[in-house]
Coordinates of C-alpha atoms in Angstrom, one line a residue:
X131 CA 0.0 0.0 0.0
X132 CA 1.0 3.4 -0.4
X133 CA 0.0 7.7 0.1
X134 CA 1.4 10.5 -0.9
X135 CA 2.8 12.6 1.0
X136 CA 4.3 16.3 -0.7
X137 CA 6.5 15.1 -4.2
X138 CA 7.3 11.9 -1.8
X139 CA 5.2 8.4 -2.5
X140 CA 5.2 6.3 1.1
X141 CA 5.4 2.8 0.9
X142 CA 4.6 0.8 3.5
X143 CA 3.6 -2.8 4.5
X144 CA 0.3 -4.2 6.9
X145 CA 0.7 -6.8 9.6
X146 CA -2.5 -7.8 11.2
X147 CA -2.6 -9.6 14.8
X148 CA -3.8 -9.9 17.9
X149 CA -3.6 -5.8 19.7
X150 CA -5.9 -2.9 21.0
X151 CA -4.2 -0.5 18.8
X152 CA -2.8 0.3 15.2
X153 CA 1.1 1.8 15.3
X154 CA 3.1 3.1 12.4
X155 CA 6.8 2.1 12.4
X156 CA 9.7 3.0 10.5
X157 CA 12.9 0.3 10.8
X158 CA 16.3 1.9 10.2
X159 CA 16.4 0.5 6.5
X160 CA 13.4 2.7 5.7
X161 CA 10.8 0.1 5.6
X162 CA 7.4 1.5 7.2
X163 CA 4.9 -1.1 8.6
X164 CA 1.3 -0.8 10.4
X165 CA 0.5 -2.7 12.6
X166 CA -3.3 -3.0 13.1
X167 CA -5.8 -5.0 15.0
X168 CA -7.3 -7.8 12.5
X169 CA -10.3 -6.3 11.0
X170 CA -9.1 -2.8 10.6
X171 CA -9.8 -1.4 7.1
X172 CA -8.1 0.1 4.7
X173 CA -9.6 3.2 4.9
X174 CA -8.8 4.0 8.8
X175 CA -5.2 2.7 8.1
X176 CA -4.5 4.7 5.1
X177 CA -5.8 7.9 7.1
X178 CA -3.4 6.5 10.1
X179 CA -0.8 7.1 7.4
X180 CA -1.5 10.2 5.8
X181 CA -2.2 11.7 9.3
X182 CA 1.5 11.1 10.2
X183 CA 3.0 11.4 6.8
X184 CA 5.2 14.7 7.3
X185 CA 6.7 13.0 10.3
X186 CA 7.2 9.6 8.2
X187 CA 8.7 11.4 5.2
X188 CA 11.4 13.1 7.6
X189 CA 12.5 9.8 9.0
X190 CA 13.1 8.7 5.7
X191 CA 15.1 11.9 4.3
X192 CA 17.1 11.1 7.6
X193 CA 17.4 7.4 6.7
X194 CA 18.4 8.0 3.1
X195 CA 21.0 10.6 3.6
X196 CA 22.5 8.0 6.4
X197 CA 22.8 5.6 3.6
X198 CA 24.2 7.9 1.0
X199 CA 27.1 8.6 3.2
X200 CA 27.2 5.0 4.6
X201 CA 27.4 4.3 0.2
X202 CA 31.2 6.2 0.6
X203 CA 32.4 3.5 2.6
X204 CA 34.5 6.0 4.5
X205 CA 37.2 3.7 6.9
X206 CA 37.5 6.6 9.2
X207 CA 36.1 6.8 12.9
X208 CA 33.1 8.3 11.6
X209 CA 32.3 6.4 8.3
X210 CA 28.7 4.8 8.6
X211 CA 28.5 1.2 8.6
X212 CA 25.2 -1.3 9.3
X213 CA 25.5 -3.9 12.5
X214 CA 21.9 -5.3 13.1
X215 CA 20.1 -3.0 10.8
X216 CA 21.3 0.1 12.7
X217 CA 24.1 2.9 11.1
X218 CA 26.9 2.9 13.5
X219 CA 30.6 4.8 12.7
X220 CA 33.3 2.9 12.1
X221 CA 34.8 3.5 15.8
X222 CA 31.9 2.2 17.5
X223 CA 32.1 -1.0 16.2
X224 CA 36.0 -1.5 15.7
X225 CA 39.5 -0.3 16.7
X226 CA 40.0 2.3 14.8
X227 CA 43.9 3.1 16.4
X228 CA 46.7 3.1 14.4
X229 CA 45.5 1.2 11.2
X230 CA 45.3 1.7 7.7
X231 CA 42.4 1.3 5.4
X232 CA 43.0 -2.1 4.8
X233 CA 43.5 -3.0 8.1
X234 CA 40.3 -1.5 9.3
X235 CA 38.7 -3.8 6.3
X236 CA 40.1 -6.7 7.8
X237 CA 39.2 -5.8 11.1
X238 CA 35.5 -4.7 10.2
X239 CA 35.3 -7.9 8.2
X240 CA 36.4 -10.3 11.2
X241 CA 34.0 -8.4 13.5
X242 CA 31.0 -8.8 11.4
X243 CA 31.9 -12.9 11.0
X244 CA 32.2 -13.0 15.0
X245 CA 28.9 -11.0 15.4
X246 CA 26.9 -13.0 12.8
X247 CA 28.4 -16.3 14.2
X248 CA 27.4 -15.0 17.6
X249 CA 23.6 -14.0 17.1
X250 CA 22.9 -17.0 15.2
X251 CA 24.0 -19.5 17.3
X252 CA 22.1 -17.2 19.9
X253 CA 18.7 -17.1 17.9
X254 CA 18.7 -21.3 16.0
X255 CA 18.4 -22.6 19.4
X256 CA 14.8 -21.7 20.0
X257 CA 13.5 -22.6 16.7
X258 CA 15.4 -25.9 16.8
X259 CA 13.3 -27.2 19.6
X260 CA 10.2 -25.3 18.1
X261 CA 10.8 -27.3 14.5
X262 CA 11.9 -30.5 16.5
X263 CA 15.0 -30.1 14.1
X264 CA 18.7 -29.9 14.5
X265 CA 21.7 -29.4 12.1
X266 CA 24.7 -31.1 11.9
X267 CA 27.2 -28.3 11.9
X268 CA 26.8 -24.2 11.4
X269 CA 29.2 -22.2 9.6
X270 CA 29.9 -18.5 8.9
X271 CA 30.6 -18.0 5.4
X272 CA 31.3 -15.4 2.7
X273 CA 28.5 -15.8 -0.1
X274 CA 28.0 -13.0 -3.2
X275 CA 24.5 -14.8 -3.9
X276 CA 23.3 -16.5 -0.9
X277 CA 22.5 -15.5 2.7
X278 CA 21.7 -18.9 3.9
X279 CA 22.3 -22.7 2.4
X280 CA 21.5 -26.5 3.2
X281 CA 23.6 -29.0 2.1
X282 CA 21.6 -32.5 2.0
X283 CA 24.0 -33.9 5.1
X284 CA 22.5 -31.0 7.2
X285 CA 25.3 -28.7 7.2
X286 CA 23.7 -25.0 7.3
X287 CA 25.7 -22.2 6.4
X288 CA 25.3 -18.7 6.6
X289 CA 26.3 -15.1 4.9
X290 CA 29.0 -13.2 7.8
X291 CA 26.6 -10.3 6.1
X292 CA 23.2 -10.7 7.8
X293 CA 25.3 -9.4 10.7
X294 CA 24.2 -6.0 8.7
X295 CA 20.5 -7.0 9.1
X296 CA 17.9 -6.2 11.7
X297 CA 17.5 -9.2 13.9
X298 CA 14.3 -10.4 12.9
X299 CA 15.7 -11.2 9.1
X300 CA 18.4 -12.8 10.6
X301 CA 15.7 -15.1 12.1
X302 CA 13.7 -15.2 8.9
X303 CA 17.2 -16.8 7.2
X304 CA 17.4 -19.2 10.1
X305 CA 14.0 -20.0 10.2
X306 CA 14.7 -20.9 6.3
X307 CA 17.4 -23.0 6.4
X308 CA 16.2 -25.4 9.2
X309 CA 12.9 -25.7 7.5
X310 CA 15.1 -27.0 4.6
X311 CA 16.3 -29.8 6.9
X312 CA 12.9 -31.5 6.9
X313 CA 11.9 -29.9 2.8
X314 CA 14.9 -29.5 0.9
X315 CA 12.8 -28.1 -2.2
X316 CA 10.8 -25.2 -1.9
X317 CA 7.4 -26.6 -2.0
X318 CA 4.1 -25.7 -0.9
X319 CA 5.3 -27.5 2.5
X320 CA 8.2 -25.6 3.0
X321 CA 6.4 -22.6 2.9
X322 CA 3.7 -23.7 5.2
X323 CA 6.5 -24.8 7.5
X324 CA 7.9 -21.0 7.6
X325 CA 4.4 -20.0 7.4
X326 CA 3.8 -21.5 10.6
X327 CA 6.7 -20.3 12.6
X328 CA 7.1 -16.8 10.7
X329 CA 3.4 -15.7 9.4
X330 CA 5.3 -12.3 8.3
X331 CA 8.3 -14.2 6.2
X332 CA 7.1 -12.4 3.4
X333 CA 7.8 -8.8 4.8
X334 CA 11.7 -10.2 5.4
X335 CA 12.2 -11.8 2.2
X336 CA 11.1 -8.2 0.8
X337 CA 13.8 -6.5 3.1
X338 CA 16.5 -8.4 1.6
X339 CA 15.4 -8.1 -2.1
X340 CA 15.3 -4.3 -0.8
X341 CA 18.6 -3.7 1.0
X342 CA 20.1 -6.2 0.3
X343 CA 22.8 -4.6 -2.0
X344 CA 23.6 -2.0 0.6
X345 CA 24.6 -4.9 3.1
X346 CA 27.9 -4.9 1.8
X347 CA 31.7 -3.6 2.3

């Protein structure tokens, strides 16, 4: 769905559930979802939008000039990098001391393959006992295509780059790959499997067709 707001068309996504209220959010990608009590129409949630449409458009000028700087790939203490779907400069995320630019690359790189290594073995554990499923081994790789695999002896891998993502894709790509330990096509029962532990897979897979170019270093 979408409004217009001045020159500026607002995009934004619908999640329906279980709450009192509707709320408006804005991740720091730039993605805008409602969230509504089911039942709400289309018409009250469109007004929701255009009734806070000045203040959305702002968040996203603010969001896109972050990302237009984050685009230089400045390796100096303030250069603009993602960790967990937030902007952070370089120094507050590595040691900046005494290094050149390819040293801080190395550095940045090893830091995002320890932080992605770290949340996912942090996050598998609860849907492994929710999809009765377990892998035989977890790896941190580097991937220019993929952000997750299964290989058909149960060995899951995954992109050191989701570490740029907010932490609920990293769970879609988790949820994913275990899912492919039972399906290893993508069927209608794989999807129904996701389906069942992540009704709002769609939005992530989205989110990475979105942004996922600008995960990069």
């Amino acid at each position: 769905m979408h409004i217009q707001q001045d020159e500026r068309i607002i995009q934004f996504h619908v999640s329906y559930g279980q709450r009192n209220k509707l709320s408006i959010h804005v991740d720091p990608t730039g993605l805008v979802t409602v969230k509504a009590p089911n039942g709400t129409s289309e018409e009250l949630i469109v007004r929701a939008v255009q009734q806070y449409g000045k203040q959305i458009a702002a968040q996203l000028d603010a969001i896109e000039r972050a990302r237009d700087v984050s685009h230089i790939r400045e390796y100096e203490d303030h250069g603009k990098f993602l960790h967990l779907g937030r902007y952070y400069t370089l120094d507050e995320l590595i040691d900046t001391a005494a290094a050149s630019e390819e040293e801080l690359r190395l550095r940045l790189r090893k830091f995002y393959f320890a932080s992605c290594k770290k949340v996912v073995l942090e996050r598998i554990t609860g849907y492994q006992r929710q999809l009765k499923l377990m892998p035989k081994s977890i790896e941190i790789v580097e991937s220019a295509t993929k952000w997750g695999s299964c290989s058909s002896s149960k060995q899951l891998t995954f992109n050191y780059r989701l570490a740029m993502a907010p932490v609920d894709v990293i769970d879609y790509v988790i949820v994913h790959e275990l899912c492919h330990l039972k399906h290893m096509n993508h069927d209608r029962s794989f999807w129904r499997l996701i389906g069942s532990i992540m009704p709002d897979y769609k939005e992530k897979e989205a989110f990475l067709a979105r942004y996922g170019q600008a995960m990069t270093l």
